Short mmCIF file of C-alpha atoms and ligand atoms in Angstrom, two decimals:
data_model
loop_
_atom_site.label_atom_id
_atom_site.label_comp_id
_atom_site.label_asym_id
_atom_site.label_seq_id
_atom_site.Cartn_x
_atom_site.Cartn_y
_atom_site.Cartn_z
CA MET A 1 0.00 0.00 0.00
CA LEU A 2 1.18 3.55 -0.72
CA SER A 3 2.30 5.51 2.33
CA ASN A 4 0.77 8.92 3.03
CA SER A 5 3.89 10.69 1.81
CA GLU A 6 4.08 8.61 -1.39
CA LEU A 7 0.46 9.43 -2.13
CA LYS A 8 1.00 13.13 -1.39
CA SER A 9 3.95 13.27 -3.75
CA LEU A 10 1.92 11.51 -6.45
CA VAL A 11 -0.83 14.14 -6.00
CA SER A 12 1.81 16.90 -6.23
CA SER A 13 3.19 15.42 -9.44
CA ARG A 14 -0.06 16.15 -11.28
CA VAL A 15 0.14 19.10 -13.66
CA PRO A 16 -2.93 21.35 -13.12
CA GLY A 17 -5.34 21.35 -16.05
CA ARG A 18 -4.16 17.96 -17.27
CA SER A 19 -5.44 14.42 -16.87
CA LEU A 20 -3.95 12.45 -14.00
CA PRO A 21 -0.62 10.64 -13.98
CA GLN A 22 -0.87 6.98 -14.99
CA PRO A 23 -0.77 5.39 -11.49
CA PHE A 24 -4.07 7.09 -10.60
CA TYR A 25 -5.72 5.06 -13.33
CA ASN A 26 -4.14 1.62 -13.01
CA ASP A 27 -2.01 1.17 -9.89
CA PRO A 28 -3.58 -1.19 -7.31
CA SER A 29 -1.73 0.57 -4.50
CA VAL A 30 -3.42 3.89 -5.36
CA TYR A 31 -6.74 2.09 -5.66
CA GLU A 32 -6.35 0.61 -2.16
CA ARG A 33 -5.85 4.08 -0.69
CA GLU A 34 -8.89 5.39 -2.61
CA LEU A 35 -11.04 2.66 -1.05
CA GLU A 36 -9.91 3.75 2.39
CA LEU A 37 -9.92 7.53 1.88
CA ILE A 38 -12.92 7.98 -0.42
CA TRP A 39 -15.11 4.90 -0.81
CA GLU A 40 -15.17 3.98 2.88
CA ARG A 41 -15.83 7.59 3.94
CA GLU A 42 -18.02 9.45 1.47
CA TRP A 43 -21.78 9.19 1.01
CA LEU A 44 -22.46 6.74 -1.82
CA LEU A 45 -25.61 6.15 -3.79
CA ALA A 46 -26.75 2.63 -2.86
CA GLY A 47 -29.87 2.52 -5.00
CA VAL A 48 -33.49 3.62 -5.03
CA VAL A 49 -36.20 2.89 -2.48
CA ALA A 50 -38.34 1.41 -5.26
CA GLN A 51 -35.99 -1.60 -5.29
CA ILE A 52 -37.22 -2.64 -1.86
CA PRO A 53 -40.89 -1.60 -1.56
CA LYS A 54 -41.94 -4.17 1.08
CA PRO A 55 -40.65 -5.12 4.56
CA GLY A 56 -38.03 -7.83 4.22
CA ASN A 57 -36.96 -6.79 0.69
CA TRP A 58 -33.20 -6.39 0.51
CA PHE A 59 -30.32 -5.89 -1.89
CA THR A 60 -26.57 -6.08 -1.46
CA MET A 61 -23.75 -3.91 -2.77
CA GLN A 62 -20.00 -4.30 -2.60
CA VAL A 63 -17.97 -1.33 -1.38
CA GLY A 64 -14.34 -2.32 -1.77
CA ARG A 65 -13.77 -5.22 0.62
CA SER A 66 -17.18 -4.90 2.33
CA SER A 67 -20.54 -6.29 1.33
CA VAL A 68 -23.43 -4.19 2.62
CA VAL A 69 -27.07 -5.27 2.81
CA ILE A 70 -29.77 -2.61 2.44
CA ILE A 71 -33.15 -3.70 3.77
CA ARG A 72 -36.70 -2.44 4.28
CA ASP A 73 -37.61 -3.00 7.95
CA ARG A 74 -41.02 -3.77 9.48
CA SER A 75 -41.88 -0.10 10.04
CA LYS A 76 -41.02 0.54 6.35
CA GLY A 77 -37.81 2.35 7.22
CA ILE A 78 -34.65 1.59 5.26
CA ARG A 79 -31.54 0.37 7.03
CA ALA A 80 -28.08 -0.77 5.98
CA PHE A 81 -25.83 -3.29 7.69
CA TYR A 82 -22.50 -4.92 7.03
CA ASN A 83 -23.38 -8.26 5.46
CA THR A 84 -21.17 -10.03 7.98
CA CYS A 85 -22.35 -12.35 10.74
CA ARG A 86 -21.49 -11.40 14.31
CA HIS A 87 -20.69 -15.06 15.13
CA ARG A 88 -17.63 -15.97 13.09
CA GLY A 89 -18.06 -13.52 10.30
CA SER A 90 -19.73 -15.41 7.50
CA ARG A 91 -21.39 -13.45 4.73
CA ILE A 92 -25.12 -13.64 5.46
CA CYS A 93 -27.10 -12.62 2.35
CA ALA A 94 -25.93 -14.32 -0.82
CA GLY A 95 -26.76 -12.86 -4.20
CA GLU A 96 -27.79 -9.37 -5.22
CA LYS A 97 -31.35 -9.21 -3.94
CA GLY A 98 -34.00 -11.11 -2.06
CA SER A 99 -36.81 -10.99 0.44
CA SER A 100 -37.01 -12.63 3.83
CA ALA A 101 -38.75 -12.20 7.21
CA THR A 102 -35.43 -12.57 9.02
CA LEU A 103 -31.77 -12.68 8.00
CA VAL A 104 -30.41 -16.14 8.71
CA CYS A 105 -26.70 -16.81 8.54
CA PRO A 106 -26.10 -19.89 6.38
CA TYR A 107 -23.23 -21.13 8.55
CA HIS A 108 -24.75 -21.82 12.03
CA GLN A 109 -28.15 -20.17 11.53
CA TRP A 110 -27.79 -17.17 13.80
CA THR A 111 -30.98 -15.30 13.01
CA TYR A 112 -31.32 -11.51 12.82
CA GLY A 113 -34.43 -9.33 12.69
CA LEU A 114 -34.97 -6.74 9.95
CA ASP A 115 -33.74 -4.18 12.51
CA GLY A 116 -30.40 -6.03 12.69
CA LYS A 117 -30.96 -7.36 16.22
CA LEU A 118 -29.81 -10.91 16.89
CA MET A 119 -33.02 -12.80 17.67
CA PHE A 120 -31.74 -16.35 17.97
CA ALA A 121 -28.42 -18.15 18.33
CA ARG A 122 -28.72 -21.80 19.17
CA GLU A 123 -26.54 -23.61 21.67
CA MET A 124 -24.67 -20.57 22.92
CA GLY A 125 -25.47 -21.24 26.59
CA VAL A 126 -27.96 -19.70 28.96
CA ASP A 127 -25.80 -16.68 29.78
CA PHE A 128 -25.34 -15.66 26.16
CA ASP A 129 -26.38 -12.04 25.64
CA THR A 130 -27.91 -11.72 22.16
CA SER A 131 -28.25 -7.96 22.56
CA ALA A 132 -24.47 -7.55 22.30
CA PHE A 133 -24.32 -9.06 18.80
CA SER A 134 -26.58 -7.04 16.52
CA LEU A 135 -25.49 -6.64 12.93
CA LYS A 136 -23.12 -3.72 12.53
CA PRO A 137 -25.05 -0.78 11.08
CA VAL A 138 -23.90 1.30 8.13
CA HIS A 139 -25.06 4.93 7.99
CA CYS A 140 -28.06 5.14 5.70
CA GLU A 141 -30.14 8.10 4.52
CA THR A 142 -32.90 8.44 1.99
CA VAL A 143 -33.60 11.54 -0.08
CA GLU A 144 -36.81 11.63 -2.12
CA GLY A 145 -36.47 8.03 -3.27
CA TYR A 146 -32.67 7.77 -3.45
CA ILE A 147 -30.75 5.72 -0.85
CA PHE A 148 -27.30 6.83 0.27
CA ILE A 149 -24.92 5.00 2.61
CA SER A 150 -21.61 5.83 4.23
CA LEU A 151 -19.15 3.39 5.76
CA ALA A 152 -17.46 6.17 7.75
CA GLU A 153 -17.55 6.06 11.54
CA GLU A 154 -18.61 9.69 11.36
CA PRO A 155 -19.85 10.47 7.85
CA PRO A 156 -19.66 13.88 6.22
CA ALA A 157 -22.63 16.24 6.76
CA PHE A 158 -25.68 15.27 4.76
CA ASP A 159 -28.57 17.51 5.86
CA ASP A 160 -27.58 20.46 3.71
CA PHE A 161 -27.59 18.25 0.61
CA ARG A 162 -31.00 16.85 1.50
CA GLU A 163 -32.52 20.28 2.16
CA LYS A 164 -31.19 21.77 -1.05
CA VAL A 165 -32.07 19.00 -3.50
CA SER A 166 -35.35 17.69 -2.07
CA PRO A 167 -37.65 20.44 -3.42
CA TYR A 168 -36.34 19.77 -6.93
CA ILE A 169 -36.79 16.00 -6.81
CA ARG A 170 -40.03 15.75 -4.82
CA PRO A 171 -42.45 16.59 -7.71
CA HIS A 172 -41.01 13.60 -9.62
CA GLY A 173 -42.37 11.21 -6.96
CA LEU A 174 -39.52 8.70 -7.13
CA GLU A 175 -40.51 7.33 -3.73
CA ASN A 176 -43.73 6.02 -5.25
CA GLY A 177 -42.14 4.91 -8.50
CA LYS A 178 -41.32 1.38 -9.55
CA VAL A 179 -38.21 -0.09 -11.08
CA ALA A 180 -39.22 -1.02 -14.63
CA TYR A 181 -35.78 -2.24 -15.67
CA GLU A 182 -32.27 -2.60 -14.29
CA THR A 183 -28.91 -3.38 -15.87
CA THR A 184 -25.43 -3.90 -14.51
CA ILE A 185 -22.36 -3.76 -16.72
CA ILE A 186 -18.70 -4.23 -15.85
CA GLU A 187 -16.48 -1.70 -17.59
CA LYS A 188 -12.80 -2.55 -17.94
CA GLY A 189 -11.71 0.89 -16.81
CA ASN A 190 -10.80 2.77 -13.66
CA TRP A 191 -13.80 4.29 -11.85
CA LYS A 192 -12.50 7.83 -12.41
CA LEU A 193 -12.50 7.29 -16.17
CA VAL A 194 -16.20 6.38 -15.90
CA LEU A 195 -16.88 9.62 -14.00
CA GLU A 196 -14.65 11.72 -16.28
CA ASN A 197 -16.48 10.37 -19.32
CA ASN A 198 -19.81 11.22 -17.74
CA ARG A 199 -18.73 14.76 -16.91
CA GLU A 200 -18.32 15.96 -20.48
CA CYS A 201 -20.30 15.86 -23.69
CA TYR A 202 -17.24 16.65 -25.81
CA HIS A 203 -17.50 13.03 -26.95
CA CYS A 204 -21.26 13.07 -27.59
CA THR A 205 -21.31 14.07 -31.27
CA GLY A 206 -18.84 11.31 -32.11
CA SER A 207 -20.52 8.57 -30.08
CA HIS A 208 -24.10 9.17 -28.95
CA PRO A 209 -26.52 9.54 -31.90
CA GLU A 210 -29.44 8.14 -29.87
CA LEU A 211 -28.92 10.45 -26.90
CA LEU A 212 -28.49 13.51 -29.11
CA ARG A 213 -31.90 12.97 -30.67
CA THR A 214 -33.36 14.81 -27.67
CA ILE A 215 -30.63 16.05 -25.37
CA SER A 216 -28.38 19.03 -25.95
CA GLU A 217 -24.65 18.57 -25.76
CA PHE A 218 -24.57 22.07 -24.33
CA ASP A 219 -24.39 22.10 -20.58
CA GLY A 220 -26.29 25.39 -20.22
CA PRO A 221 -25.74 29.12 -20.64
CA THR A 222 -22.11 28.94 -19.49
CA ASP A 223 -21.18 26.62 -22.37
CA PRO A 224 -19.66 28.50 -25.32
CA ARG A 225 -21.74 26.42 -27.74
CA PHE A 226 -25.01 27.54 -26.11
CA GLY A 227 -27.34 29.75 -28.16
CA GLY A 228 -29.82 29.88 -31.05
CA ASP A 229 -33.18 28.10 -30.97
CA TYR A 230 -32.19 26.01 -28.02
CA ALA A 231 -31.41 29.08 -25.88
CA GLU A 232 -34.86 30.45 -26.75
CA LYS A 233 -36.51 27.18 -25.78
CA CYS A 234 -34.66 27.20 -22.44
CA ILE A 235 -36.04 30.66 -21.63
CA LYS A 236 -39.57 29.58 -22.54
CA ASP A 237 -39.40 26.32 -20.59
CA GLU A 238 -37.89 27.96 -17.53
CA GLY A 239 -40.64 30.60 -17.52
CA ARG A 240 -43.29 27.88 -17.59
CA TRP A 241 -41.56 25.89 -14.81
CA THR A 242 -41.27 29.00 -12.63
CA ALA A 243 -44.98 29.72 -13.08
CA ALA A 244 -45.77 26.13 -12.10
CA GLY A 245 -43.52 26.30 -9.01
CA LEU A 246 -41.06 23.77 -10.42
CA PRO A 247 -37.51 24.59 -9.24
CA HIS A 248 -34.87 24.80 -11.97
CA GLU A 249 -32.11 27.17 -10.83
CA PRO A 250 -28.78 25.30 -10.84
CA ILE A 251 -27.33 24.24 -7.50
CA GLU A 252 -23.56 24.22 -7.79
CA THR A 253 -21.41 23.44 -4.77
CA ASP A 254 -17.85 22.63 -3.76
CA GLU A 255 -19.25 19.76 -1.71
CA GLY A 256 -19.17 17.22 -4.52
CA TYR A 257 -22.73 17.57 -5.74
CA ARG A 258 -24.69 19.62 -8.24
CA LEU A 259 -28.21 19.64 -9.55
CA VAL A 260 -29.83 21.40 -12.47
CA ARG A 261 -32.99 21.16 -14.54
CA VAL A 262 -32.07 21.28 -18.21
CA ALA A 263 -34.52 21.79 -21.07
CA MET A 264 -34.78 19.09 -23.72
CA GLU A 265 -33.49 20.27 -27.07
CA ARG A 266 -36.10 18.26 -28.96
CA GLY A 267 -38.96 16.07 -27.79
CA LEU A 268 -40.08 15.25 -24.28
CA SER A 269 -38.18 12.20 -23.13
CA PHE A 270 -35.10 10.06 -23.70
CA THR A 271 -36.67 7.92 -26.41
CA MET A 272 -35.73 7.30 -30.04
CA SER A 273 -38.81 9.26 -31.17
CA GLY A 274 -38.63 11.93 -28.48
CA GLU A 275 -42.18 11.02 -27.45
CA LEU A 276 -42.96 10.03 -23.88
CA ALA A 277 -41.84 6.53 -22.96
CA CYS A 278 -44.61 6.18 -20.39
CA LYS A 279 -48.13 7.54 -20.66
CA LYS A 280 -48.44 8.07 -16.90
CA LEU A 281 -46.34 11.00 -15.71
CA MET A 282 -44.40 10.68 -12.50
CA GLY A 283 -45.30 12.11 -9.11
CA THR A 284 -47.34 15.30 -9.13
CA LEU A 285 -46.17 16.48 -12.55
CA ASP A 286 -48.76 17.52 -15.10
CA ASP A 287 -46.39 19.17 -17.61
CA ALA A 288 -44.90 16.56 -19.98
CA ASP A 289 -41.96 18.86 -20.78
CA VAL A 290 -40.09 19.39 -17.53
CA GLY A 291 -36.69 18.78 -19.14
CA SER A 292 -34.25 16.52 -17.33
CA LEU A 293 -33.46 17.11 -13.70
CA ARG A 294 -29.81 16.13 -13.34
CA LEU A 295 -28.46 15.19 -9.94
CA LEU A 296 -24.76 14.50 -9.65
CA ARG A 297 -22.99 13.43 -6.51
CA PHE A 298 -19.34 12.38 -6.37
CA PRO A 299 -17.95 9.79 -6.26
CA ASN A 300 -20.57 7.47 -7.61
CA THR A 301 -23.80 8.75 -9.10
CA TRP A 302 -25.50 10.81 -11.77
CA ASN A 303 -29.24 10.83 -12.36
CA HIS A 304 -31.88 12.09 -14.73
CA ALA A 305 -35.50 12.65 -13.70
CA LEU A 306 -37.86 13.43 -16.58
CA SER A 307 -41.62 13.87 -16.64
CA ASP A 308 -42.39 10.24 -17.47
CA HIS A 309 -39.44 8.29 -16.09
CA ALA A 310 -36.22 8.60 -14.15
CA ILE A 311 -32.84 6.95 -14.60
CA ALA A 312 -30.46 6.41 -11.71
CA PHE A 313 -26.83 5.41 -12.18
CA ARG A 314 -24.54 3.87 -9.58
CA VAL A 315 -20.80 3.40 -10.02
CA LEU A 316 -18.83 1.00 -7.83
CA PRO A 317 -15.13 0.22 -8.25
CA LEU A 318 -14.16 -3.45 -8.48
CA SER A 319 -10.41 -3.05 -8.97
CA ALA A 320 -7.96 -0.43 -10.24
CA THR A 321 -9.12 -1.17 -13.78
CA GLU A 322 -12.68 -2.51 -13.43
CA THR A 323 -15.88 -0.67 -12.55
CA GLN A 324 -19.45 -1.82 -12.08
CA VAL A 325 -22.14 0.50 -13.48
CA THR A 326 -25.76 -0.17 -12.54
CA THR A 327 -28.67 1.65 -14.18
CA TRP A 328 -32.25 1.72 -12.91
CA TRP A 329 -35.19 2.94 -15.02
CA LEU A 330 -38.11 4.08 -12.87
CA VAL A 331 -41.68 4.83 -13.92
CA ASN A 332 -44.87 5.82 -12.09
CA GLY A 333 -45.72 3.06 -9.59
CA ASP A 334 -49.16 2.60 -11.19
CA ALA A 335 -47.86 2.30 -14.75
CA VAL A 336 -48.39 -1.08 -16.39
CA GLU A 337 -45.88 -2.56 -18.82
CA GLY A 338 -47.42 -3.14 -22.26
CA VAL A 339 -50.22 -0.67 -21.49
CA ASP A 340 -48.53 2.54 -20.34
CA TYR A 341 -44.99 1.82 -21.53
CA SER A 342 -42.86 -0.65 -23.42
CA LEU A 343 -39.45 -1.63 -22.12
CA GLU A 344 -38.00 -1.22 -25.61
CA ASP A 345 -39.05 2.44 -25.85
CA LEU A 346 -38.08 3.13 -22.27
CA THR A 347 -34.59 1.66 -22.33
CA ALA A 348 -33.35 1.93 -25.95
CA VAL A 349 -31.52 5.27 -25.66
CA TRP A 350 -29.62 4.68 -22.45
CA THR A 351 -28.88 1.03 -23.22
CA ALA A 352 -27.16 2.21 -26.39
CA THR A 353 -25.52 5.15 -24.60
CA ASN A 354 -24.18 2.97 -21.78
CA ALA A 355 -22.66 0.55 -24.31
CA GLN A 356 -21.06 3.43 -26.22
CA ASP A 357 -19.67 4.94 -23.01
CA GLN A 358 -18.32 1.55 -21.99
CA ARG A 359 -16.36 1.31 -25.24
CA LEU A 360 -14.98 4.83 -24.75
CA VAL A 361 -13.92 4.17 -21.17
CA GLU A 362 -12.28 0.85 -22.06
CA ALA A 363 -10.35 2.39 -24.96
CA ASN A 364 -9.31 5.24 -22.66
CA GLN A 365 -7.99 2.74 -20.12
CA LEU A 366 -6.05 0.77 -22.75
CA GLY A 367 -4.37 3.93 -24.02
CA ILE A 368 -3.51 5.11 -20.52
CA ASN A 369 -1.88 1.75 -19.70
CA SER A 370 0.65 2.37 -22.48
CA LYS A 371 4.25 3.39 -21.97
CA GLY A 372 3.37 6.23 -24.32
CA TYR A 373 0.69 7.78 -22.07
CA GLU A 374 1.33 11.29 -20.85
CA PRO A 375 -1.33 13.38 -19.07
CA GLY A 376 -3.05 15.65 -21.59
CA PRO A 377 -4.91 18.98 -21.36
CA TYR A 378 -8.60 19.30 -20.51
CA SER A 379 -10.52 21.77 -22.66
CA SER A 380 -11.31 24.84 -20.60
CA LEU A 381 -14.33 25.37 -22.88
CA VAL A 382 -16.10 22.01 -22.80
CA GLU A 383 -14.43 19.86 -20.13
CA SER A 384 -14.98 22.01 -17.07
CA GLY A 385 -17.10 19.22 -15.57
CA VAL A 386 -14.10 16.88 -15.75
CA THR A 387 -11.90 19.51 -14.11
CA GLU A 388 -14.52 19.94 -11.39
CA PHE A 389 -14.51 16.18 -10.71
CA ILE A 390 -10.71 15.86 -10.67
CA ASP A 391 -10.43 18.90 -8.38
CA TRP A 392 -12.95 17.32 -6.00
CA TYR A 393 -11.12 13.98 -6.15
CA LEU A 394 -7.67 15.40 -5.40
CA SER A 395 -8.85 17.77 -2.68
CA THR A 396 -10.85 14.98 -1.02
CA LEU A 397 -7.82 12.67 -1.10
CA VAL A 398 -5.59 15.32 0.44
CA ARG A 399 -8.16 16.32 3.06
CA GLU A 400 -8.74 12.73 4.12
CA LEU A 401 -5.02 12.02 4.19
CA HIS A 402 -4.71 14.54 7.01
CA SER A 403 -6.95 12.38 9.17
CA ALA A 404 -5.31 9.10 8.07
CA PRO A 405 -2.72 7.43 10.34
CA ALA A 406 0.70 8.95 9.61
CA THR A 407 2.55 5.66 9.30
CA ILE A 408 1.34 3.07 6.88
CA ARG A 409 3.26 -0.05 6.14
CA VAL A 410 4.74 0.33 2.68
CA GLU A 411 4.10 -2.78 0.68
CA ARG A 412 4.08 -2.56 -3.08
CA VAL A 413 1.49 -4.80 -4.65
CA ALA A 414 2.98 -6.77 -7.50
CA SER A 415 1.32 -5.91 -10.77
FE1 FES B 1 -22.85 -16.91 11.16
FE2 FES B 1 -21.76 -18.85 12.56
S1 FES B 1 -20.78 -17.48 11.22
S2 FES B 1 -23.82 -18.30 12.44
FE1 FE B 2 -21.23 9.48 -22.95
#
């Protein structure tokens, strides 16, 4: 593992305005420190509440070395626990999702309630105190249908984020939505390349014909390409949203999150035709053209909420050069497949876009692995989102390093 001073000097070696030095993208010893300093400390998107609508519904996610189970309890609250038995440590829930009245460890059948309390442990003697062996909780918060977790002992502040973004998301009614479709892909690329790729649309004209049928590659009025008919439509749409009480002013922070409602350039929804993918609008919306509400939170999620559906994205690192990307498509909870929507219409654009982005990320990784790779310049005109992400990443690493133990055993991982 890299020592604090080795990591600091690697951070210092980065030339401002350029992509990162090679080890940030493929060195397992950098990756190990990222797990500790970022992934085990920050708030992470776990998923959406619509995945687990009923008590006993659960899903698991892997954060570095730790499996976490997220579960709906009997009072319909959502909790997260380490998926590790308090007896001798066996993993409890196998697989990605399930439903059960209790959580039973497969090894010796210690049995936990949906609140994590140990209910039953056979043959442990009469003096055995079950109350001392509840499942270890993981911090868990929900925000208007999104679930966030943090593995930190004391996680970063969260209330400000919730207060700011909730009024924007609430009209979309994600809490009462249903998951119509879900995909998980493994991209052979470092997790930061997945985020970098998401943070710019410089690549869109060359790669995303389906997405560009409706979306603008312009990020808003600050983008130098912004103007013309699209600028006029933005003014018109924003006036209508303001009159309807629908928030749209951008929220931009240095806290690793941003949110903005962006007008569609053409059409109403992310479909091949631009028509709505689902006849039933979401939440309390009655305007079919509410643009796309875009919620970004580093290090692992970006989201679009439209009038008729929402798409949530979760990024989880698997190794220095492999990343899992899960996508959920949500529709109104009362919508019926085949009547109100077809999965083909709903998923065509982002299924294609995800596959295109996967190819871009994997080619990016292959090129970076080369002896010939040298960090290159970000465009100050159209890659400011990438710069914003890299600035957040480096400043978070450095900040967290200050609270990390000073002496770390130096042990290079063979690669
Ligand atoms: Fe879970 Fe023994 S390890 S019951
Ligand atoms: Fe893309």
